[in-house]
mmCIF file of C-alpha atoms in Angstrom:
data_model
loop_
_atom_site.group_PDB
_atom_site.id
_atom_site.type_symbol
_atom_site.label_atom_id
_atom_site.label_comp_id
_atom_site.label_asym_id
_atom_site.label_seq_id
_atom_site.Cartn_x
_atom_site.Cartn_y
_atom_site.Cartn_z
ATOM 1 C CA MET A 29 -0.372 -0.275 -0.102
ATOM 2 C CA THR A 30 1.042 3.294 -1.239
ATOM 3 C CA GLU A 31 0.607 6.161 1.108
ATOM 4 C CA GLU A 32 -0.248 9.234 -1.126
ATOM 5 C CA ARG A 33 2.106 12.674 -0.582
ATOM 6 C CA ARG A 34 -0.022 15.402 1.287
ATOM 7 C CA ILE A 35 -0.173 18.811 -0.621
ATOM 8 C CA GLU A 36 1.240 21.771 1.365
ATOM 9 C CA ASN A 37 0.242 24.565 0.189
ATOM 10 C CA PHE A 38 -2.175 26.471 -2.350
ATOM 11 C CA GLU A 39 0.234 26.469 -5.692
ATOM 12 C CA GLU A 40 0.370 22.573 -5.385
ATOM 13 C CA PHE A 41 -2.942 22.175 -4.542
ATOM 14 C CA TRP A 42 -3.675 24.290 -7.252
ATOM 15 C CA PRO A 43 -3.099 21.813 -10.380
ATOM 16 C CA PHE A 44 -4.625 18.925 -8.736
ATOM 17 C CA TYR A 45 -7.897 20.796 -8.089
ATOM 18 C CA VAL A 46 -7.666 21.582 -11.887
ATOM 19 C CA ARG A 47 -7.298 18.006 -12.661
ATOM 20 C CA GLU A 48 -9.833 16.843 -10.597
ATOM 21 C CA HIS A 49 -12.631 19.296 -12.797
ATOM 22 C CA ALA A 50 -11.219 18.489 -15.962
ATOM 23 C CA LYS A 51 -14.757 18.002 -17.426
ATOM 24 C CA ARG A 52 -16.509 20.634 -18.798
ATOM 25 C CA ASP A 53 -19.514 19.675 -17.777
ATOM 26 C CA THR A 54 -18.389 19.370 -13.897
ATOM 27 C CA ARG A 55 -16.859 22.868 -14.224
ATOM 28 C CA ARG A 56 -20.574 24.470 -15.092
ATOM 29 C CA LEU A 57 -22.002 21.876 -12.166
ATOM 30 C CA HIS A 58 -19.587 24.334 -9.878
ATOM 31 C CA PHE A 59 -20.300 27.508 -11.620
ATOM 32 C CA VAL A 60 -24.106 27.323 -10.677
ATOM 33 C CA GLY A 61 -23.761 25.641 -6.792
ATOM 34 C CA THR A 62 -21.191 28.571 -6.192
ATOM 35 C CA THR A 63 -23.527 31.228 -8.087
ATOM 36 C CA VAL A 64 -26.758 30.266 -5.984
ATOM 37 C CA ALA A 65 -24.396 29.912 -2.685
ATOM 38 C CA MET A 66 -23.644 33.477 -3.649
ATOM 39 C CA GLY A 67 -27.061 34.731 -4.129
ATOM 40 C CA CYS A 68 -28.566 32.310 -0.915
ATOM 41 C CA LEU A 69 -25.619 33.953 1.314
ATOM 42 C CA ALA A 70 -26.617 37.892 -0.297
ATOM 43 C CA ALA A 71 -30.380 37.429 0.233
ATOM 44 C CA GLY A 72 -29.879 35.954 3.114
ATOM 45 C CA LEU A 73 -28.083 38.192 4.801
ATOM 46 C CA LEU A 74 -29.960 41.762 3.354
ATOM 47 C CA ALA A 75 -33.571 40.045 4.429
ATOM 48 C CA LYS A 76 -32.384 39.256 7.223
ATOM 49 C CA LYS A 77 -33.735 35.075 6.834
ATOM 50 C CA PRO A 78 -31.529 32.393 8.356
ATOM 51 C CA GLY A 79 -33.445 29.986 6.225
ATOM 52 C CA LEU A 80 -31.523 31.206 3.063
ATOM 53 C CA LEU A 81 -28.265 31.421 4.622
ATOM 54 C CA ALA A 82 -28.883 27.049 6.249
ATOM 55 C CA LEU A 83 -29.332 26.630 2.741
ATOM 56 C CA VAL A 84 -25.827 28.267 1.189
ATOM 57 C CA PRO A 85 -24.091 24.544 1.941
ATOM 58 C CA LEU A 86 -26.918 22.369 0.412
ATOM 59 C CA VAL A 87 -26.900 24.799 -3.231
ATOM 60 C CA GLY A 88 -23.235 25.477 -2.738
ATOM 61 C CA TYR A 89 -21.671 21.371 -2.426
ATOM 62 C CA GLY A 90 -24.933 19.900 -4.531
ATOM 63 C CA PRO A 91 -24.192 20.213 -7.368
ATOM 64 C CA ALA A 92 -20.450 20.303 -7.077
ATOM 65 C CA TRP A 93 -20.726 16.641 -5.366
ATOM 66 C CA ILE A 94 -23.236 15.317 -8.164
ATOM 67 C CA ALA A 95 -20.658 16.151 -10.638
ATOM 68 C CA HIS A 96 -17.747 14.376 -9.147
ATOM 69 C CA PHE A 97 -19.733 11.395 -8.362
ATOM 70 C CA PHE A 98 -21.499 10.914 -11.848
ATOM 71 C CA VAL A 99 -19.721 13.291 -14.187
ATOM 72 C CA GLU A 100 -15.832 13.422 -13.291
ATOM 73 C CA ASN A 101 -16.431 9.780 -11.917
ATOM 74 C CA ASN A 102 -13.802 10.932 -8.726
ATOM 75 C CA ARG A 103 -14.259 12.162 -5.369
ATOM 76 C CA PRO A 104 -13.975 15.510 -4.499
ATOM 77 C CA ALA A 105 -11.608 17.339 -3.080
ATOM 78 C CA SER A 106 -13.198 19.081 -0.366
ATOM 79 C CA PHE A 107 -13.289 16.103 1.777
ATOM 80 C CA LYS A 108 -9.714 16.196 2.185
ATOM 81 C CA TYR A 109 -8.698 19.547 1.182
ATOM 82 C CA PRO A 110 -11.895 21.696 2.204
ATOM 83 C CA GLY A 111 -9.999 24.708 2.712
ATOM 84 C CA TRP A 112 -7.651 25.436 -0.364
ATOM 85 C CA SER A 113 -11.792 23.414 -2.258
ATOM 86 C CA PHE A 114 -13.098 26.403 -1.098
ATOM 87 C CA LYS A 115 -10.848 28.812 -2.350
ATOM 88 C CA ALA A 116 -10.650 27.271 -5.587
ATOM 89 C CA ASP A 117 -13.814 26.803 -6.094
ATOM 90 C CA LEU A 118 -13.560 30.642 -5.914
ATOM 91 C CA VAL A 119 -10.639 30.866 -8.128
ATOM 92 C CA MET A 120 -12.360 28.416 -10.709
ATOM 93 C CA TRP A 121 -15.390 30.664 -10.383
ATOM 94 C CA SER A 122 -13.410 33.827 -11.105
ATOM 95 C CA LYS A 123 -11.688 32.495 -14.260
ATOM 96 C CA MET A 124 -15.378 30.751 -15.187
ATOM 97 C CA VAL A 125 -16.916 34.729 -15.217
ATOM 98 C CA ARG A 126 -14.142 35.788 -17.641
ATOM 99 C CA GLY A 127 -13.641 33.234 -19.907
ATOM 100 C CA ARG A 128 -10.969 31.788 -19.069
ATOM 101 C CA MET A 129 -10.969 28.211 -17.022
ATOM 102 C CA ASP A 130 -10.774 26.530 -20.521
ATOM 103 C CA GLU A 131 -7.386 27.203 -21.069
ATOM 104 C CA GLU A 132 -6.411 26.963 -17.548
ATOM 105 C CA VAL A 133 -7.394 23.376 -17.803
ATOM 106 C CA SER A 134 -5.115 23.362 -21.143
ATOM 107 C CA ARG A 135 -2.221 24.886 -19.756
ATOM 108 C CA VAL A 136 -2.388 21.963 -16.384
ATOM 109 C CA VAL A 137 -3.948 19.146 -18.223
ATOM 110 C CA GLY A 138 -2.368 19.544 -21.234
ATOM 111 C CA THR A 139 -6.016 19.439 -23.392
ATOM 112 C CA SER A 140 -9.565 21.029 -22.246
ATOM 113 C CA ASP A 141 -12.709 19.010 -22.560
ATOM 114 C CA PRO A 142 -13.585 18.539 -26.512
ATOM 115 C CA GLN A 143 -17.540 19.564 -25.486
ATOM 116 C CA PRO A 144 -18.876 22.497 -27.802
ATOM 117 C CA SER A 145 -18.677 25.732 -25.229
ATOM 118 C CA ASN A 146 -22.046 27.801 -26.503
ATOM 119 C CA SER A 147 -22.549 29.991 -23.057
ATOM 120 C CA ILE A 148 -20.057 30.020 -19.818
ATOM 121 C CA SER A 149 -17.419 28.819 -20.673
ATOM 122 C CA GLY A 150 -15.507 26.374 -18.662
#
């Protein structure tokens, strides 16, 4: 049995995270979950509605975990590296908003998922 080397910093973690999100549909489900979670967070804080705040983890992680188990066929990085996964998810979300995540996947993995892109760039 071999032991997996522990990642020590975010600079090491980011390429691992990108490889774990190589498929565009995985990234898109993350994007949807993160966007809805941000909306619930903002609405819950502004409207002082604790029920909306309680939904944040469910709507944020739900689509992402579905993507990992059924699209990417791997385990979410958040299981082992929750803090860095949260930061990386926000970095990925930002890159997707700017249309830069596909090129980041190509840079790290060597190629991006060959699915056609119609809207939000993966």
